[in-house]
JSON list of C-alpha atoms in Angstrom, two decimals:
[
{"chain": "A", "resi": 5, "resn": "UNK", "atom": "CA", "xyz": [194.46, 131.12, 20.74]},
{"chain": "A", "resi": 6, "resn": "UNK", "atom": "CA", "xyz": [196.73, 132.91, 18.59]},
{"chain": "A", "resi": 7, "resn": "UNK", "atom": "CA", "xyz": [198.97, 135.50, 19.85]},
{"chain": "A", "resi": 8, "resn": "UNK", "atom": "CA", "xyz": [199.96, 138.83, 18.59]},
{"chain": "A", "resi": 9, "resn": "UNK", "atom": "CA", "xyz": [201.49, 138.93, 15.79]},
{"chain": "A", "resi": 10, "resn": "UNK", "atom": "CA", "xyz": [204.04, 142.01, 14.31]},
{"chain": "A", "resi": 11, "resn": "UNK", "atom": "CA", "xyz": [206.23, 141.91, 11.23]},
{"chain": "A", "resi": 12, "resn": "UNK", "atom": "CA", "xyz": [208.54, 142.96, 9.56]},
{"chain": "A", "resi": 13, "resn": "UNK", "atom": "CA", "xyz": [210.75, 141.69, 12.94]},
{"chain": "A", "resi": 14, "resn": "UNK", "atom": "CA", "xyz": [214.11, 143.47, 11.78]},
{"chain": "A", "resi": 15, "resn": "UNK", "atom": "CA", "xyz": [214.26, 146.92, 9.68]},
{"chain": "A", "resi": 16, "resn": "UNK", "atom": "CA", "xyz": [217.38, 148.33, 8.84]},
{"chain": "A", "resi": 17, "resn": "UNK", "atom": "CA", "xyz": [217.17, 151.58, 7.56]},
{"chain": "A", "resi": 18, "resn": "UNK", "atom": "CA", "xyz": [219.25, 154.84, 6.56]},
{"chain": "A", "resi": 19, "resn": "UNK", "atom": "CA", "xyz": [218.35, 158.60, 8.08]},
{"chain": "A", "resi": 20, "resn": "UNK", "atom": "CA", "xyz": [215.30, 160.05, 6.52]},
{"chain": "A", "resi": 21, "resn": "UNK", "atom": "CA", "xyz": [213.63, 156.52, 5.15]},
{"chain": "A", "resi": 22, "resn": "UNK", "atom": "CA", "xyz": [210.10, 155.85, 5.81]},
{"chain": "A", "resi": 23, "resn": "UNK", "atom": "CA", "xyz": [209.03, 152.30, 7.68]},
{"chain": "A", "resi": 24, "resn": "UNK", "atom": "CA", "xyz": [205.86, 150.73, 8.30]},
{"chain": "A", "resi": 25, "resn": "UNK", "atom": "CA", "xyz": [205.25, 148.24, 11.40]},
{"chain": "A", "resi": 26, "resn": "UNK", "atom": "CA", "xyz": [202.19, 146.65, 11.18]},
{"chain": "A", "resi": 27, "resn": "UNK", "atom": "CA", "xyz": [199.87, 144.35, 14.19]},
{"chain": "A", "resi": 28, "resn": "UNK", "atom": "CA", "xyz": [197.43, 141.69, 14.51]},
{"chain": "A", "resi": 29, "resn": "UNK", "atom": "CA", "xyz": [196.24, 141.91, 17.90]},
{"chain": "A", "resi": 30, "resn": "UNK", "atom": "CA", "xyz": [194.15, 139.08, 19.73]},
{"chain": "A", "resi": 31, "resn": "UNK", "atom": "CA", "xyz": [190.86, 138.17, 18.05]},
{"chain": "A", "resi": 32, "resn": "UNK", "atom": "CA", "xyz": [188.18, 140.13, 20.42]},
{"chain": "A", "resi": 33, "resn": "UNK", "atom": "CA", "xyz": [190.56, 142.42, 21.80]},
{"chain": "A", "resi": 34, "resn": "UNK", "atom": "CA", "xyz": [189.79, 145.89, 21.56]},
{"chain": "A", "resi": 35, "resn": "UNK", "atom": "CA", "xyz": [192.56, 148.02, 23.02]},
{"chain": "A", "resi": 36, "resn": "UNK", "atom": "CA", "xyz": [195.70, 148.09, 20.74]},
{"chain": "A", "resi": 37, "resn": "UNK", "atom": "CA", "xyz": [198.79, 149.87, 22.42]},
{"chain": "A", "resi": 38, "resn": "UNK", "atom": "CA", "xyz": [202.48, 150.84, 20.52]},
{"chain": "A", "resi": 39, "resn": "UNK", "atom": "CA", "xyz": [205.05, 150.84, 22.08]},
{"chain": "A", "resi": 40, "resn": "UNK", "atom": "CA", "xyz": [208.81, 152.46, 21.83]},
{"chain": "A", "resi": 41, "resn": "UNK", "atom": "CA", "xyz": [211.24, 150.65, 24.09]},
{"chain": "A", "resi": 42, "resn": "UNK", "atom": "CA", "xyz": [215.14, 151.44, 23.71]},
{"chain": "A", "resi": 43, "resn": "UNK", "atom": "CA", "xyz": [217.49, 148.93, 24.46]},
{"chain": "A", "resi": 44, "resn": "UNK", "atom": "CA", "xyz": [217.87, 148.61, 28.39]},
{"chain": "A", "resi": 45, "resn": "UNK", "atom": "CA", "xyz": [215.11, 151.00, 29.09]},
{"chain": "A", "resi": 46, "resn": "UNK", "atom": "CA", "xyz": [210.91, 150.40, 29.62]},
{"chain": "A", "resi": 47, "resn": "UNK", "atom": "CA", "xyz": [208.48, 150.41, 27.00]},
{"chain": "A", "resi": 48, "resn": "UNK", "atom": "CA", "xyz": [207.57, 153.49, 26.49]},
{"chain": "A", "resi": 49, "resn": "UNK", "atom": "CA", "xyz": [203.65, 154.29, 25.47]},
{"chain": "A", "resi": 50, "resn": "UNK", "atom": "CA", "xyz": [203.36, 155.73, 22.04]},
{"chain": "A", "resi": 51, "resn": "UNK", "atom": "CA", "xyz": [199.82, 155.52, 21.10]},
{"chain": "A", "resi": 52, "resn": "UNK", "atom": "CA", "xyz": [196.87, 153.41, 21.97]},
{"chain": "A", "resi": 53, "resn": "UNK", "atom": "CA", "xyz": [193.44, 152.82, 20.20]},
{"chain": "A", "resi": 54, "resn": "UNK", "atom": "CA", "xyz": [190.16, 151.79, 21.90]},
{"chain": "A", "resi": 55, "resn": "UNK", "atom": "CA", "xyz": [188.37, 150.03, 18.37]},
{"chain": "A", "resi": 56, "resn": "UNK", "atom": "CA", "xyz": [189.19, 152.07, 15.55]},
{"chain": "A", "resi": 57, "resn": "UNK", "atom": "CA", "xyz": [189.44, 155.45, 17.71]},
{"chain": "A", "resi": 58, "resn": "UNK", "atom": "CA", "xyz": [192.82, 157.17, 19.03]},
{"chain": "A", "resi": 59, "resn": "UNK", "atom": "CA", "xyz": [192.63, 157.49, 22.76]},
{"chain": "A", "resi": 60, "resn": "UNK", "atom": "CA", "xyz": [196.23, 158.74, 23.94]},
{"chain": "A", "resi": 61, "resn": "UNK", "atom": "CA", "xyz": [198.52, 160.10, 21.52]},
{"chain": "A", "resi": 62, "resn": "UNK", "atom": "CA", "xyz": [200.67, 162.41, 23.63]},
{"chain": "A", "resi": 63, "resn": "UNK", "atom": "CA", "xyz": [203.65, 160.87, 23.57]},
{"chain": "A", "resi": 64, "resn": "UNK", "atom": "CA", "xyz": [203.43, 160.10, 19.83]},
{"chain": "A", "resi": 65, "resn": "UNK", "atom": "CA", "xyz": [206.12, 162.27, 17.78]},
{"chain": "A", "resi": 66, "resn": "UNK", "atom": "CA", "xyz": [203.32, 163.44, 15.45]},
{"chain": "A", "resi": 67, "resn": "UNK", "atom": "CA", "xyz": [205.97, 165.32, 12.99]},
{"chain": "A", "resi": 68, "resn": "UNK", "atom": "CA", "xyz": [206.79, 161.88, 11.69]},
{"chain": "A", "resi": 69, "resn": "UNK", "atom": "CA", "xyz": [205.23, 159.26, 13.55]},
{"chain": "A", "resi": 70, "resn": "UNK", "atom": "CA", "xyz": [201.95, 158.27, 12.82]},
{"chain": "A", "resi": 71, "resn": "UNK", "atom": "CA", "xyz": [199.47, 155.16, 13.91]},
{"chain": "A", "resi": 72, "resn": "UNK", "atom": "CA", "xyz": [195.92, 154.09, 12.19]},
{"chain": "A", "resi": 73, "resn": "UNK", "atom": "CA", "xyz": [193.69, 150.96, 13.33]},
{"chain": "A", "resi": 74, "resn": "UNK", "atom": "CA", "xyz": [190.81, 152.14, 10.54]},
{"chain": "A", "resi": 75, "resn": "UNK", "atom": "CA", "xyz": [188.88, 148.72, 11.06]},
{"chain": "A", "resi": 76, "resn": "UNK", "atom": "CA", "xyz": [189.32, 148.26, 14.99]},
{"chain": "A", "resi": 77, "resn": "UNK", "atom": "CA", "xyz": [191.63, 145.24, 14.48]},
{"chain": "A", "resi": 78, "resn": "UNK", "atom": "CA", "xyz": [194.81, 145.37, 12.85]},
{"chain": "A", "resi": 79, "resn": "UNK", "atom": "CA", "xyz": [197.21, 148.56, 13.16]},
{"chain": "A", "resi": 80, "resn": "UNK", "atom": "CA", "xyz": [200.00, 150.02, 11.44]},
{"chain": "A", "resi": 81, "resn": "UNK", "atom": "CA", "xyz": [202.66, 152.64, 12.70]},
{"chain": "A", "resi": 82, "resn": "UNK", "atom": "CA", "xyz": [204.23, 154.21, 10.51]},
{"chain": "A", "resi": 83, "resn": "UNK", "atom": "CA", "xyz": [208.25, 156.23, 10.71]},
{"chain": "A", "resi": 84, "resn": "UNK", "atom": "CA", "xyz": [207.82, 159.17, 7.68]},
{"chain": "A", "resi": 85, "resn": "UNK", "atom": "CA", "xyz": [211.54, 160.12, 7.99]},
{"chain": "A", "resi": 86, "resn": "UNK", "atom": "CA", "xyz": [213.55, 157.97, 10.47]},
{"chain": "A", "resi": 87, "resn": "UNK", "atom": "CA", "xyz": [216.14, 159.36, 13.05]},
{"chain": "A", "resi": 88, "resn": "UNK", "atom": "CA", "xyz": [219.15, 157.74, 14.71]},
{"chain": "A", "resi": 89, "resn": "UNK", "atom": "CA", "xyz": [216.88, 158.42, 17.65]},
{"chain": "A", "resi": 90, "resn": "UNK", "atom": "CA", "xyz": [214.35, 156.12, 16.60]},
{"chain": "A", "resi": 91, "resn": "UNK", "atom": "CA", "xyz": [216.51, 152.97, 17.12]},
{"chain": "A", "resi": 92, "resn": "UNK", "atom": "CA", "xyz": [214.56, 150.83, 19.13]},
{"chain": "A", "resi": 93, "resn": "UNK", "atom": "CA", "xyz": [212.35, 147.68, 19.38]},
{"chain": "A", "resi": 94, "resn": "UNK", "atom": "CA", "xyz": [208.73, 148.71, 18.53]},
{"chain": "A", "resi": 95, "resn": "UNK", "atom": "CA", "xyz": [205.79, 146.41, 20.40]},
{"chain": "A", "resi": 96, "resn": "UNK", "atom": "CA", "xyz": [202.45, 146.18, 20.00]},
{"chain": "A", "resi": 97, "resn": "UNK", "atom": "CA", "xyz": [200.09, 144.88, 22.78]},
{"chain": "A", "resi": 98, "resn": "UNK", "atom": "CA", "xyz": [196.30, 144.31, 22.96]},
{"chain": "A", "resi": 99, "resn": "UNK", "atom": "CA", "xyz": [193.75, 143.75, 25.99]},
{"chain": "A", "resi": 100, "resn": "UNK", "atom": "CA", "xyz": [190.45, 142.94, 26.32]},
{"chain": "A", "resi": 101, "resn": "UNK", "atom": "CA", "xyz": [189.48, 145.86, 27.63]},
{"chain": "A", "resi": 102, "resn": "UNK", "atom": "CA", "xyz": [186.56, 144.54, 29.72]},
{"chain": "A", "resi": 103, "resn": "UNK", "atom": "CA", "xyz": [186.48, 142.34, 32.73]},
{"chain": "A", "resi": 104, "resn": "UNK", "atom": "CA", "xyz": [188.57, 141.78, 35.58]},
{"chain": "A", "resi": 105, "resn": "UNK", "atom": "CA", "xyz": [191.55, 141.63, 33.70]},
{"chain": "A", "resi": 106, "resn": "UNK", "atom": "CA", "xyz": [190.73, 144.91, 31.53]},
{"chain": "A", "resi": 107, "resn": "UNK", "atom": "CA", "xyz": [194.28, 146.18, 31.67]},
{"chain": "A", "resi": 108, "resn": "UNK", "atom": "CA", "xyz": [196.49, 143.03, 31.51]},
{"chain": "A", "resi": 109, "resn": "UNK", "atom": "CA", "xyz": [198.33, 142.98, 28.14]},
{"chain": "A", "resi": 110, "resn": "UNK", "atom": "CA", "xyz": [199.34, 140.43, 25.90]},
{"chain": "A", "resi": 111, "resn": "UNK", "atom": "CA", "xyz": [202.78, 141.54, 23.79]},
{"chain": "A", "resi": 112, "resn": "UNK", "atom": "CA", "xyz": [203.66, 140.80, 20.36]},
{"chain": "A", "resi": 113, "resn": "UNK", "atom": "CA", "xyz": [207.51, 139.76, 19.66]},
{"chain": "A", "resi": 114, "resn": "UNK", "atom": "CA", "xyz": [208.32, 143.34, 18.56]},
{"chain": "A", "resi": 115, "resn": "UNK", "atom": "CA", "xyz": [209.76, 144.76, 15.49]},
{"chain": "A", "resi": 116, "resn": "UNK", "atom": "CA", "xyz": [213.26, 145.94, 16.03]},
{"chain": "A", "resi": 117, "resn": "UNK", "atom": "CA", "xyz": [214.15, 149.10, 13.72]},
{"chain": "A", "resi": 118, "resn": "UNK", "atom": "CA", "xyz": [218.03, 149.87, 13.19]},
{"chain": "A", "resi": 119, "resn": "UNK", "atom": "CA", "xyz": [218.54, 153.22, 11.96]},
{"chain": "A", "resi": 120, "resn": "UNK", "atom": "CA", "xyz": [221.81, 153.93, 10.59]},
{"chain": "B", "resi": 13, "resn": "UNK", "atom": "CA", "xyz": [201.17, 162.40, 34.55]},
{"chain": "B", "resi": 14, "resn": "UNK", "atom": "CA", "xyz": [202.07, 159.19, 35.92]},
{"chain": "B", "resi": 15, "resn": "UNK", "atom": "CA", "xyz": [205.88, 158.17, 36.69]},
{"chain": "B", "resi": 16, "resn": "UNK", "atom": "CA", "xyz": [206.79, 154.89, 37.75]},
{"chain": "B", "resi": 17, "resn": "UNK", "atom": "CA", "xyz": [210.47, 154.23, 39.03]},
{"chain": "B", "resi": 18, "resn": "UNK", "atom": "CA", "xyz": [212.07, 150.97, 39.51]},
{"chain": "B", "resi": 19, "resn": "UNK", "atom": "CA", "xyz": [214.66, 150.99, 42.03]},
{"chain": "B", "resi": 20, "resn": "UNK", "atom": "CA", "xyz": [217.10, 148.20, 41.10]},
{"chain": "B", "resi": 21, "resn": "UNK", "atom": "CA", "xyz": [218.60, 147.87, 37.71]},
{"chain": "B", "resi": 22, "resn": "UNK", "atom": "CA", "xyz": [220.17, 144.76, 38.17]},
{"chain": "B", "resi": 23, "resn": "UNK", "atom": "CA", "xyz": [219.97, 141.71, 41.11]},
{"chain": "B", "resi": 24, "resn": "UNK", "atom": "CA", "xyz": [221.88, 138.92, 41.99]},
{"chain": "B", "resi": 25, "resn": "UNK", "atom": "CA", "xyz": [220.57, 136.31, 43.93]},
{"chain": "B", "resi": 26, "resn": "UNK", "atom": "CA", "xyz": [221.43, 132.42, 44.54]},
{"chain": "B", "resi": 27, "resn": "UNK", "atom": "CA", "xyz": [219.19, 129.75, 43.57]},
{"chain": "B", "resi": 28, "resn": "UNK", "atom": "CA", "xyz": [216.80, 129.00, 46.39]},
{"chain": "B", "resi": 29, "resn": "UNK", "atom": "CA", "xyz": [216.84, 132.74, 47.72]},
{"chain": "B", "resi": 30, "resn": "UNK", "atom": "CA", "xyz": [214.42, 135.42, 47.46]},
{"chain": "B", "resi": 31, "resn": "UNK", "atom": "CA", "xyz": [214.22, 138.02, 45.15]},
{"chain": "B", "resi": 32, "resn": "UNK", "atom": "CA", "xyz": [212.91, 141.18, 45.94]},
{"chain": "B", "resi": 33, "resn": "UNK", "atom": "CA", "xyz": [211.93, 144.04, 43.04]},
{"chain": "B", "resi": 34, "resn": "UNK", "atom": "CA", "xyz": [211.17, 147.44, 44.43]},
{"chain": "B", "resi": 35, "resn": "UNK", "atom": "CA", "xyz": [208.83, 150.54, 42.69]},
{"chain": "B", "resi": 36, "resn": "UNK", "atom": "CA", "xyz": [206.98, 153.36, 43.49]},
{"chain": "B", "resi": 37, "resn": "UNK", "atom": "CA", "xyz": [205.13, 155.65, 41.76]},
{"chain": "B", "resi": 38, "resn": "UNK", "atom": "CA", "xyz": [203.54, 159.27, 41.89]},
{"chain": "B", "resi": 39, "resn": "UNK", "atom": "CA", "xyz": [199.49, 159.29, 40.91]},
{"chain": "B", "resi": 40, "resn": "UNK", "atom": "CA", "xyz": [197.50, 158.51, 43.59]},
{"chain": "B", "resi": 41, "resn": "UNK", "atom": "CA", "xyz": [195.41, 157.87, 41.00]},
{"chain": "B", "resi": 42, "resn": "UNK", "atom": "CA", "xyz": [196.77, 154.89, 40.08]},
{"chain": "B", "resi": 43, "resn": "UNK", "atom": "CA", "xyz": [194.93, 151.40, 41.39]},
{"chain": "B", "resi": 44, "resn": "UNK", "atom": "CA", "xyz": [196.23, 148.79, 39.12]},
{"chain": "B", "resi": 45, "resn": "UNK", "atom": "CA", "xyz": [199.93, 147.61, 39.44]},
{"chain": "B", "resi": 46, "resn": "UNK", "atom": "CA", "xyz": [200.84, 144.64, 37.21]},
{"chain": "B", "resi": 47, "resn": "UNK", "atom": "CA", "xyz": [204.31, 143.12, 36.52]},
{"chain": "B", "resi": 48, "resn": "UNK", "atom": "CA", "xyz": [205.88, 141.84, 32.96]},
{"chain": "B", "resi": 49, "resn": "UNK", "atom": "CA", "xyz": [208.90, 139.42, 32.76]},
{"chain": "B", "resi": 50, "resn": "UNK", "atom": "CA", "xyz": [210.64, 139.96, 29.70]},
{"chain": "B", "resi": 51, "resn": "UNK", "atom": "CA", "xyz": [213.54, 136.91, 28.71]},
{"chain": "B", "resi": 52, "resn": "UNK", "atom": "CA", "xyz": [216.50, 137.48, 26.57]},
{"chain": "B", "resi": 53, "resn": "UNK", "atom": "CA", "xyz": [215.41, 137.96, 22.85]},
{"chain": "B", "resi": 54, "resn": "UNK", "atom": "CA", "xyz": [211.84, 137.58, 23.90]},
{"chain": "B", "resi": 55, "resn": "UNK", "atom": "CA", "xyz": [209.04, 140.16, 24.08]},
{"chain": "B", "resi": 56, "resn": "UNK", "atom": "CA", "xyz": [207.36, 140.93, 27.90]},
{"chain": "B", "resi": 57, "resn": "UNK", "atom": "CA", "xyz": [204.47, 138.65, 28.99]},
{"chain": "B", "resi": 58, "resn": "UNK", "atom": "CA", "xyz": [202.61, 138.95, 31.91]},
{"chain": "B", "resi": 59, "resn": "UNK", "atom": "CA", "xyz": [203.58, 137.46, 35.66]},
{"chain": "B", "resi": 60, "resn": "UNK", "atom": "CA", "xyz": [201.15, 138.76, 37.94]},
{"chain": "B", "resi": 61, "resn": "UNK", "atom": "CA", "xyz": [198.99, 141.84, 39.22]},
{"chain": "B", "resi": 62, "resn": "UNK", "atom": "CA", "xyz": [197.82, 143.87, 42.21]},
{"chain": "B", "resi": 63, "resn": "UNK", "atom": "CA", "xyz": [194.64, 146.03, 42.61]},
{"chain": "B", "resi": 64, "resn": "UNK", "atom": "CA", "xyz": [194.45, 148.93, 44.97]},
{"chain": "B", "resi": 65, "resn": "UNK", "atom": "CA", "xyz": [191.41, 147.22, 47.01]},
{"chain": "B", "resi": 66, "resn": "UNK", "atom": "CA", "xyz": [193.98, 144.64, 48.64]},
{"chain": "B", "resi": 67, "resn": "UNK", "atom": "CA", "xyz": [197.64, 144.92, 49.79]},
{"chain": "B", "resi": 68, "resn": "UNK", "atom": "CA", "xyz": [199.09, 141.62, 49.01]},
{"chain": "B", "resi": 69, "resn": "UNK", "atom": "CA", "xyz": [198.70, 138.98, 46.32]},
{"chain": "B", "resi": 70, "resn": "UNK", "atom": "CA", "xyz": [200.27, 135.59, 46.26]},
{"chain": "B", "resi": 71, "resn": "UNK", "atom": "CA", "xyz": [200.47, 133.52, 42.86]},
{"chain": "B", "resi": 72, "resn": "UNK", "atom": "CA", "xyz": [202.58, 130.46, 43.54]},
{"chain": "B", "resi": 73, "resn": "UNK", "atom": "CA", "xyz": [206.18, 131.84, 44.05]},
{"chain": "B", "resi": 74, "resn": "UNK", "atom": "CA", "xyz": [205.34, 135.04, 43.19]},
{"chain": "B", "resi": 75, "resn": "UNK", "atom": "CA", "xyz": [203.75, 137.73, 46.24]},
{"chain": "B", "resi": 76, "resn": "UNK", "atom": "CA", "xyz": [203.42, 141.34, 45.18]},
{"chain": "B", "resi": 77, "resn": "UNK", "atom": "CA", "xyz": [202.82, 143.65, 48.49]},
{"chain": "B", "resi": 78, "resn": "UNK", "atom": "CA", "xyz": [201.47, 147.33, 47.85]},
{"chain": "B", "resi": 79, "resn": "UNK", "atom": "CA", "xyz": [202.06, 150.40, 50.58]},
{"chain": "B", "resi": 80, "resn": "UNK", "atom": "CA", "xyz": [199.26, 152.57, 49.13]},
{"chain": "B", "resi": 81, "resn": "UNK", "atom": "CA", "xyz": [200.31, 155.40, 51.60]},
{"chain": "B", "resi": 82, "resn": "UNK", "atom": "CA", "xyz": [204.06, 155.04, 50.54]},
{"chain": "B", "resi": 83, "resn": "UNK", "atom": "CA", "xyz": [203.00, 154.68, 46.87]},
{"chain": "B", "resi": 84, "resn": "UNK", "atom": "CA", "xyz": [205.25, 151.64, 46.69]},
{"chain": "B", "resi": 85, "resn": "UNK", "atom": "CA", "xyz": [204.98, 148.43, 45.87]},
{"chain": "B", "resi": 86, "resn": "UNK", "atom": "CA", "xyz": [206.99, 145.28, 45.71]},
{"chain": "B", "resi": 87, "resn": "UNK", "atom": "CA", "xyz": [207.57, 141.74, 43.39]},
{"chain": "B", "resi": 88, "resn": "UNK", "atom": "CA", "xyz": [208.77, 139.18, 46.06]},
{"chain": "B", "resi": 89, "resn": "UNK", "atom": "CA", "xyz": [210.35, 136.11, 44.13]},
{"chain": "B", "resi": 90, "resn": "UNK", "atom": "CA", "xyz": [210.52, 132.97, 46.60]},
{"chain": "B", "resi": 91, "resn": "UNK", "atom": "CA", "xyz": [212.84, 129.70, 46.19]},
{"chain": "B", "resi": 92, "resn": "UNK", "atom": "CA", "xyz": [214.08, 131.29, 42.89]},
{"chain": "B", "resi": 93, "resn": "UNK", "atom": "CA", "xyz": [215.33, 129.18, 40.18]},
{"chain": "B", "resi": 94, "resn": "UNK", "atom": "CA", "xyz": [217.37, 129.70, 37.04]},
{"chain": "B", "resi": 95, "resn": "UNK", "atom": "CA", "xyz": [214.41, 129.97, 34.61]},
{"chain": "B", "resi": 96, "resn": "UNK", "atom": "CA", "xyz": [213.95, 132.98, 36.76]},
{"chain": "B", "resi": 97, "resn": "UNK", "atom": "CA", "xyz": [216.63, 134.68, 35.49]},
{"chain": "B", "resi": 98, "resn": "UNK", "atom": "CA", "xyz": [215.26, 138.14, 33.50]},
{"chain": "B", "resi": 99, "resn": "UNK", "atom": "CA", "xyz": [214.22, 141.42, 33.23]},
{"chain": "B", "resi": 100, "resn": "UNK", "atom": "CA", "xyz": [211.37, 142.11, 35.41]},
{"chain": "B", "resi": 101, "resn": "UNK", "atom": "CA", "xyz": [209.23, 145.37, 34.63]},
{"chain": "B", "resi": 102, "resn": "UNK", "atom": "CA", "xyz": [206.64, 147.02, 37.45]},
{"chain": "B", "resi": 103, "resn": "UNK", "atom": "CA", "xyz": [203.89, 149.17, 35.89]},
{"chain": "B", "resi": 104, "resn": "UNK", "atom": "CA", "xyz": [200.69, 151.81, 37.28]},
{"chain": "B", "resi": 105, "resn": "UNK", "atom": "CA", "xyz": [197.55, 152.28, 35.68]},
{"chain": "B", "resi": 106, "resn": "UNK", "atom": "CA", "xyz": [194.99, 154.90, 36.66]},
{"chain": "B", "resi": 107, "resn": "UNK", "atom": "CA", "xyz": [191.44, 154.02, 37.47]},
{"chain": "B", "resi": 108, "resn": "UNK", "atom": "CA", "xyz": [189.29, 153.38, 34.58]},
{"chain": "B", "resi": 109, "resn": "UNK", "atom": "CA", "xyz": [191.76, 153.73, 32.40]},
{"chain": "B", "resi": 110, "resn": "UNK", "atom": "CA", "xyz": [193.22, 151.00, 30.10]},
{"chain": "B", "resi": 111, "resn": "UNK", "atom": "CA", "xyz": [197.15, 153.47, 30.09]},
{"chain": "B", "resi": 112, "resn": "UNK", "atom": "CA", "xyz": [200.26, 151.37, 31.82]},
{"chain": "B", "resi": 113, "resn": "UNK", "atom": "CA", "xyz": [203.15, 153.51, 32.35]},
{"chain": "B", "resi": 114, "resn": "UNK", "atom": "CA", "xyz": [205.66, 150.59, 32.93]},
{"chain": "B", "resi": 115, "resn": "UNK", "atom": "CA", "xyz": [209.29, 150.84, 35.18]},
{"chain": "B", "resi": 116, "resn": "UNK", "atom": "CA", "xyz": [212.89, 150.89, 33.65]},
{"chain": "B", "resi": 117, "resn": "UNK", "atom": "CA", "xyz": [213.23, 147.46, 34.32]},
{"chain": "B", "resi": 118, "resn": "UNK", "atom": "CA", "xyz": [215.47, 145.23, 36.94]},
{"chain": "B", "resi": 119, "resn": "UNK", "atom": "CA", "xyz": [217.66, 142.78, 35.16]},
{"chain": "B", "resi": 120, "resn": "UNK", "atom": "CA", "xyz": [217.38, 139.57, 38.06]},
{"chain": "B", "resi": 121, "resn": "UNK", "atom": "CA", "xyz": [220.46, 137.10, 37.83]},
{"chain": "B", "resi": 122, "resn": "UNK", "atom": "CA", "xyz": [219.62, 133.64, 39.34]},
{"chain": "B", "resi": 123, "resn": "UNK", "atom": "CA", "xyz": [223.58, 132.03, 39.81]},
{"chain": "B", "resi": 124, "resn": "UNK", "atom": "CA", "xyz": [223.87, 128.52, 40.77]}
]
């Protein structure tokens, strides 16, 4: 079974550039999570999507930051006008959403985003 | 909402020891409790789980205890062994919902 999958993996990018992440989650799954973990800290919940519908965007800087998953599967998050703030490794993470295991996640390898 | 605290940044222990990772949290809300392992230059995958309905859960080497009253709950590492060696992140989710509100993480050093 393939995993989830993120790219680009490294962005470099100067103050006030725009950057697009984008996710394949696992085939089935129907929860899509993004994350925002600094380095040395927790991953820190951005925005998840049950299918194609937003169900917890409160933590999602909505000024510049936004997130779409229009068909239910793949995702992209998007940076309109990056900070130095935003330095950190992005993840996406999908889960079943059903079952026993309803909540266990299964991480992508992360996109990390430099912003200089 | 939910905040999750992880008490140890970083642990030492020698090989063959245990390792113990402690956490609480705030919701009482919250009934799942999983933990993620995350290795240098690799993303988190995860190690094992506990569900409010029980108070301990072995998986090979691995036992996680939970102290529902205390809202605390614990990662016990047994006979540890280098490939051990990572950061180790505790996490709550409330009840019928799919939202993890992970830890800060505990960096656990296995020395020889």
């Amino acid at each position: 079974e393939a995993g989830v999958t993120q790219s680009p993996r490294y962005a470099v990018l100067q103050e006030g550039q725009a950057v697009s992440f984008w996710c394949d989650p696992i085939s089935g799954h129907d929860t899509l999570y993004w994350y925002q973990q600094p380095r040395d800290q927790g991953p820190q919940l951005l925005v998840y999507f049950r299918d194609e519908a937003v169900i917890d965007n409160s933590q999602l800087p909505s000024d510049r930051f936004s997130a779409v998953r229009p068909k239910g599967t793949n995702s992209t998050l998007k940076i309109q006008s990056a900070k130095q703030g935003d330095t950190a490794t992005y993840l996406c993470a999908s889960s079943p959403g059903l079952g026993a295991n309803y909540a266990e996640q299964f991480f992508g390898p992360g996109t990390r985003l430099t912003v200089l | 909402g939910e905040k999750v605290e992880q008490h140890e940044s970083t642990l030492s222990v020698r090989e063959g020891d245990s390792a113990v990772i402690n956490c609480t949290y705030t919701d009482t809300a919250s009934s799942y409790f999983p933990w993620y392992k995350q290795e240098a230059g690799k993303s988190l995958h995860f190690v094992i789980d506990i569900r409010s309905n029980v108070d301990r859960k072995q998986s090979q080497r691995l036992i996680v205890l939970l102290d529902k009253k205390a809202k605390r709950f614990s990662l016990h590492i047994t006979a540890t062994q280098p490939e051990d060696s990572a950061i180790y992140f505790c996490a709550a989710s409330i009840s019928n919902t799919n939202k993890v509100v992970f830890g800060t993480g505990t960096r656990l050093q296995v020395l020889p």
